[in-house]
């Protein structure tokens, strides 16, 4: 079984401040982890993913995340928030099964950026 | 082309209507997915097709009927829906055989009256 917990349904940061969105996972097998972003009335877009190898993963739009197995965490960070970062962010975990992915999404964190 | 397209963008239907949602991708992906997303909630997986065969049905009511006519096209046929079925319906696709991200379409906003 796999699950994802996102701490904080709403996070507010000032423009230019550090963004930190928290994600903890549980998985009975080595997990593959993803962060997706969803802008209003749009589909989801992949920010970054962790499969194997380097635990610090860099994604699009200046975001990065670090896989910490000992803490079962995959927190998303960005050094300096921009107004355009305001959106809903979903952490997700997926095992690999039969060539497709059964992705389990967290409940989401809405990021508000204050000018 | 890294785009998943969905039509229509918006759909309003009565409880006795029959309608279909369409999803298309031309990225050579052989896994395709339907998700349902209610407001302020994460997407919930409904169906997965792998190589045009239904691989997962997450106990979805039979008033939702998926179809994968070919490797590029995915349909969701709707019949006798309930108001609680109103939601954003997202289609996604991915490569198979490894850990690849899912590419999502913009969704169809469905309202059942």
Short mmCIF file of C-alpha atoms in Angstrom, two decimals:
data_model
loop_
_atom_site.label_atom_id
_atom_site.label_comp_id
_atom_site.label_asym_id
_atom_site.label_seq_id
_atom_site.Cartn_x
_atom_site.Cartn_y
_atom_site.Cartn_z
CA UNK A 1 0.00 0.00 0.00
CA UNK A 2 1.15 3.52 -0.64
CA UNK A 3 0.08 6.88 0.65
CA UNK A 4 1.14 10.50 0.62
CA UNK A 5 0.66 13.15 3.27
CA UNK A 6 1.02 16.82 2.48
CA UNK A 7 1.35 19.00 5.54
CA UNK A 8 -0.54 22.24 5.20
CA UNK A 9 -3.43 22.62 2.82
CA UNK A 10 -2.59 26.32 2.41
CA UNK A 11 0.82 27.97 2.44
CA UNK A 12 1.37 31.72 2.09
CA UNK A 13 4.72 33.26 1.28
CA UNK A 14 5.86 36.71 0.33
CA UNK A 15 7.19 37.30 -3.15
CA UNK A 16 10.92 36.59 -3.10
CA UNK A 17 10.73 34.40 -0.01
CA UNK A 18 11.61 30.72 0.26
CA UNK A 19 8.92 28.25 -0.74
CA UNK A 20 8.76 25.00 1.24
CA UNK A 21 5.97 22.51 0.62
CA UNK A 22 6.07 19.37 2.69
CA UNK A 23 5.39 15.82 1.57
CA UNK A 24 5.78 12.55 3.45
CA UNK A 25 5.10 9.18 1.92
CA UNK A 26 4.64 5.59 2.89
CA UNK A 27 5.24 2.77 0.49
CA UNK A 28 5.83 -0.95 0.82
CA UNK A 29 8.14 -0.92 -2.18
CA UNK A 30 10.80 1.58 -3.32
CA UNK A 31 8.72 4.58 -4.28
CA UNK A 32 8.78 6.77 -7.28
CA UNK A 33 7.86 10.28 -6.26
CA UNK A 34 6.48 13.22 -8.18
CA UNK A 35 5.46 16.80 -7.69
CA UNK A 36 2.75 18.19 -9.94
CA UNK A 37 1.39 21.73 -10.18
CA UNK A 38 -2.14 22.66 -11.16
CA UNK A 39 -3.16 26.16 -12.14
CA UNK A 40 -6.85 27.09 -11.91
CA UNK A 41 -9.07 25.30 -14.42
CA UNK A 42 -6.13 23.45 -15.92
CA UNK A 43 -4.70 19.96 -15.88
CA UNK A 44 -1.67 18.90 -13.89
CA UNK A 45 1.88 19.60 -15.01
CA UNK A 46 4.91 17.69 -13.79
CA UNK A 47 7.40 19.78 -11.85
CA UNK A 48 9.91 17.04 -11.06
CA UNK A 49 10.26 13.38 -10.28
CA UNK A 50 12.48 11.05 -8.28
CA UNK A 51 13.10 7.53 -9.52
CA UNK A 52 16.59 6.41 -8.55
CA UNK A 53 20.02 7.95 -8.21
CA UNK A 54 20.68 11.47 -7.01
CA UNK A 55 18.43 12.35 -4.13
CA UNK A 56 18.32 16.07 -4.94
CA UNK A 57 16.09 16.51 -7.95
CA UNK A 58 15.82 19.70 -9.94
CA UNK A 59 12.68 20.53 -11.83
CA UNK A 60 11.13 23.23 -13.92
CA UNK A 61 10.54 26.83 -12.86
CA UNK A 62 13.37 26.76 -10.31
CA UNK A 63 11.83 24.10 -8.07
CA UNK A 64 13.76 21.25 -6.50
CA UNK A 65 13.04 18.45 -4.07
CA UNK A 66 15.15 16.16 -1.94
CA UNK A 67 14.35 12.51 -1.36
CA UNK A 68 15.16 11.56 2.23
CA UNK A 69 14.58 7.88 2.77
CA UNK A 70 15.29 8.02 6.50
CA UNK A 71 12.61 10.66 6.94
CA UNK A 72 10.29 9.27 4.22
CA UNK A 73 10.05 12.80 2.90
CA UNK A 74 10.12 14.53 -0.46
CA UNK A 75 9.74 18.23 0.29
CA UNK A 76 9.51 20.77 -2.51
CA UNK A 77 11.50 24.00 -2.33
CA UNK A 78 12.16 27.12 -4.35
CA UNK A 79 14.59 29.78 -3.13
CA UNK A 80 12.56 32.78 -4.25
CA UNK A 81 8.80 32.78 -4.81
CA UNK A 82 7.32 34.48 -7.83
CA UNK A 83 3.74 35.62 -8.25
CA UNK A 84 3.31 33.09 -11.05
CA UNK A 85 4.01 30.26 -8.58
CA UNK A 86 0.57 30.68 -7.03
CA UNK A 87 -1.17 27.38 -7.73
CA UNK A 88 -2.12 24.01 -6.23
CA UNK A 89 0.72 21.57 -5.71
CA UNK A 90 0.31 17.82 -5.48
CA UNK A 91 2.86 15.34 -4.24
CA UNK A 92 2.37 11.85 -5.65
CA UNK A 93 3.79 8.36 -5.21
CA UNK A 94 3.71 5.50 -7.64
CA UNK A 95 5.01 1.99 -7.82
CA UNK A 96 5.59 0.51 -11.20
CA UNK A 97 3.09 -2.16 -12.12
CA UNK A 98 2.73 -3.87 -15.42
CA UNK A 99 4.04 -0.99 -17.42
CA UNK A 100 1.64 1.65 -16.20
CA UNK A 101 1.54 3.70 -13.05
CA UNK A 102 -1.06 3.74 -10.36
CA UNK A 103 -0.40 7.13 -8.91
CA UNK A 104 -1.59 8.12 -5.46
CA UNK A 105 -1.86 11.86 -5.00
CA UNK A 106 -1.64 13.81 -1.78
CA UNK A 107 -4.46 16.12 -0.84
CA UNK A 108 -2.68 19.12 -2.28
CA UNK A 109 -1.21 22.38 -0.98
CA UNK A 110 -2.46 25.69 -2.25
CA UNK A 111 0.39 28.16 -2.50
CA UNK A 112 -0.46 31.82 -2.16
CA UNK A 113 2.22 34.39 -3.03
CA UNK A 114 1.78 37.79 -1.43
CA UNK A 115 3.20 40.80 -3.26
CA UNK B 1 4.15 17.24 -29.59
CA UNK B 2 3.76 16.80 -25.83
CA UNK B 3 0.11 17.65 -25.66
CA UNK B 4 -2.92 15.76 -24.47
CA UNK B 5 -6.12 17.26 -25.81
CA UNK B 6 -9.58 16.85 -24.36
CA UNK B 7 -12.96 17.75 -25.79
CA UNK B 8 -15.28 19.29 -24.93
CA UNK B 9 -13.86 21.80 -22.48
CA UNK B 10 -17.22 22.20 -20.75
CA UNK B 11 -20.25 19.94 -20.76
CA UNK B 12 -23.66 20.37 -19.18
CA UNK B 13 -25.93 17.36 -19.32
CA UNK B 14 -29.16 16.18 -17.81
CA UNK B 15 -29.46 12.98 -15.87
CA UNK B 16 -31.09 11.17 -18.78
CA UNK B 17 -28.60 12.26 -21.42
CA UNK B 18 -25.87 10.24 -23.08
CA UNK B 19 -22.66 12.05 -23.83
CA UNK B 20 -19.01 11.24 -24.44
CA UNK B 21 -15.71 12.79 -23.45
CA UNK B 22 -12.79 12.49 -25.80
CA UNK B 23 -9.05 12.44 -25.15
CA UNK B 24 -6.28 12.31 -27.72
CA UNK B 25 -2.49 12.14 -27.64
CA UNK B 26 0.11 11.70 -30.36
CA UNK B 27 3.18 11.08 -28.23
CA UNK B 28 3.26 7.33 -28.79
CA UNK B 29 2.16 6.68 -25.22
CA UNK B 30 0.61 3.28 -24.64
CA UNK B 31 -0.87 3.93 -21.19
CA UNK B 32 -3.87 6.22 -20.85
CA UNK B 33 -5.81 7.22 -17.76
CA UNK B 34 -9.09 8.80 -16.70
CA UNK B 35 -9.26 10.75 -13.46
CA UNK B 36 -12.11 12.51 -11.70
CA UNK B 37 -11.33 15.63 -9.71
CA UNK B 38 -13.77 17.35 -7.37
CA UNK B 39 -13.17 20.92 -6.26
CA UNK B 40 -10.28 21.34 -3.83
CA UNK B 41 -9.49 17.61 -3.99
CA UNK B 42 -6.75 15.60 -5.67
CA UNK B 43 -7.46 13.63 -8.83
CA UNK B 44 -8.97 10.20 -8.26
CA UNK B 45 -8.05 7.44 -10.64
CA UNK B 46 -10.98 5.91 -12.50
CA UNK B 47 -9.55 3.78 -15.32
CA UNK B 48 -6.21 2.79 -16.79
CA UNK B 49 -5.67 1.44 -20.28
CA UNK B 50 -2.39 -0.22 -21.13
CA UNK B 51 -1.80 -1.18 -24.75
CA UNK B 52 -5.47 -0.47 -25.46
CA UNK B 53 -6.64 -2.96 -22.86
CA UNK B 54 -8.44 -1.99 -19.67
CA UNK B 55 -5.99 -2.66 -16.86
CA UNK B 56 -7.59 -0.89 -13.92
CA UNK B 57 -11.20 -0.08 -13.11
CA UNK B 58 -11.32 1.55 -9.70
CA UNK B 59 -14.82 0.28 -8.93
CA UNK B 60 -16.34 3.02 -11.03
CA UNK B 61 -20.14 2.91 -11.48
CA UNK B 62 -21.31 1.44 -14.78
CA UNK B 63 -22.81 4.76 -15.84
CA UNK B 64 -19.21 5.57 -16.80
CA UNK B 65 -18.00 3.45 -19.71
CA UNK B 66 -14.46 3.85 -21.02
CA UNK B 67 -13.30 2.96 -24.49
CA UNK B 68 -9.87 2.94 -26.12
CA UNK B 69 -10.42 2.59 -29.89
CA UNK B 70 -6.72 2.94 -30.70
CA UNK B 71 -3.43 3.87 -29.09
CA UNK B 72 -4.02 7.61 -29.50
CA UNK B 73 -7.62 7.93 -28.46
CA UNK B 74 -9.51 7.46 -25.23
CA UNK B 75 -13.22 8.02 -24.72
CA UNK B 76 -15.42 8.13 -21.67
CA UNK B 77 -19.08 7.45 -22.36
CA UNK B 78 -21.54 8.91 -19.89
CA UNK B 79 -25.11 7.79 -19.30
CA UNK B 80 -27.67 8.42 -16.58
CA UNK B 81 -25.28 10.43 -14.47
CA UNK B 82 -26.09 11.89 -11.08
CA UNK B 83 -25.50 15.48 -9.91
CA UNK B 84 -22.69 14.23 -7.67
CA UNK B 85 -20.82 13.19 -10.83
CA UNK B 86 -20.24 16.86 -11.60
CA UNK B 87 -16.47 17.34 -11.58
CA UNK B 88 -13.40 17.99 -13.68
CA UNK B 89 -12.53 14.90 -15.72
CA UNK B 90 -8.86 14.63 -16.54
CA UNK B 91 -7.22 12.42 -19.09
CA UNK B 92 -3.54 11.54 -18.90
CA UNK B 93 -1.06 9.41 -20.80
CA UNK B 94 2.38 7.99 -20.20
CA UNK B 95 5.02 5.82 -21.75
CA UNK B 96 5.09 2.24 -20.52
CA UNK B 97 7.79 -0.12 -19.35
CA UNK B 98 9.42 2.29 -16.95
CA UNK B 99 8.79 5.13 -14.57
CA UNK B 100 7.60 7.92 -16.74
CA UNK B 101 5.55 10.90 -15.81
CA UNK B 102 1.95 11.24 -16.80
CA UNK B 103 1.02 14.03 -19.17
CA UNK B 104 -2.35 15.54 -18.35
CA UNK B 105 -4.90 17.16 -20.55
CA UNK B 106 -6.69 20.36 -19.50
CA UNK B 107 -9.79 18.47 -18.48
CA UNK B 108 -13.50 18.57 -19.21
CA UNK B 109 -15.63 20.45 -16.69
CA UNK B 110 -18.82 18.37 -16.39
CA UNK B 111 -22.02 19.65 -14.81
CA UNK B 112 -24.92 17.26 -14.35
CA UNK B 113 -28.28 18.95 -13.87
#
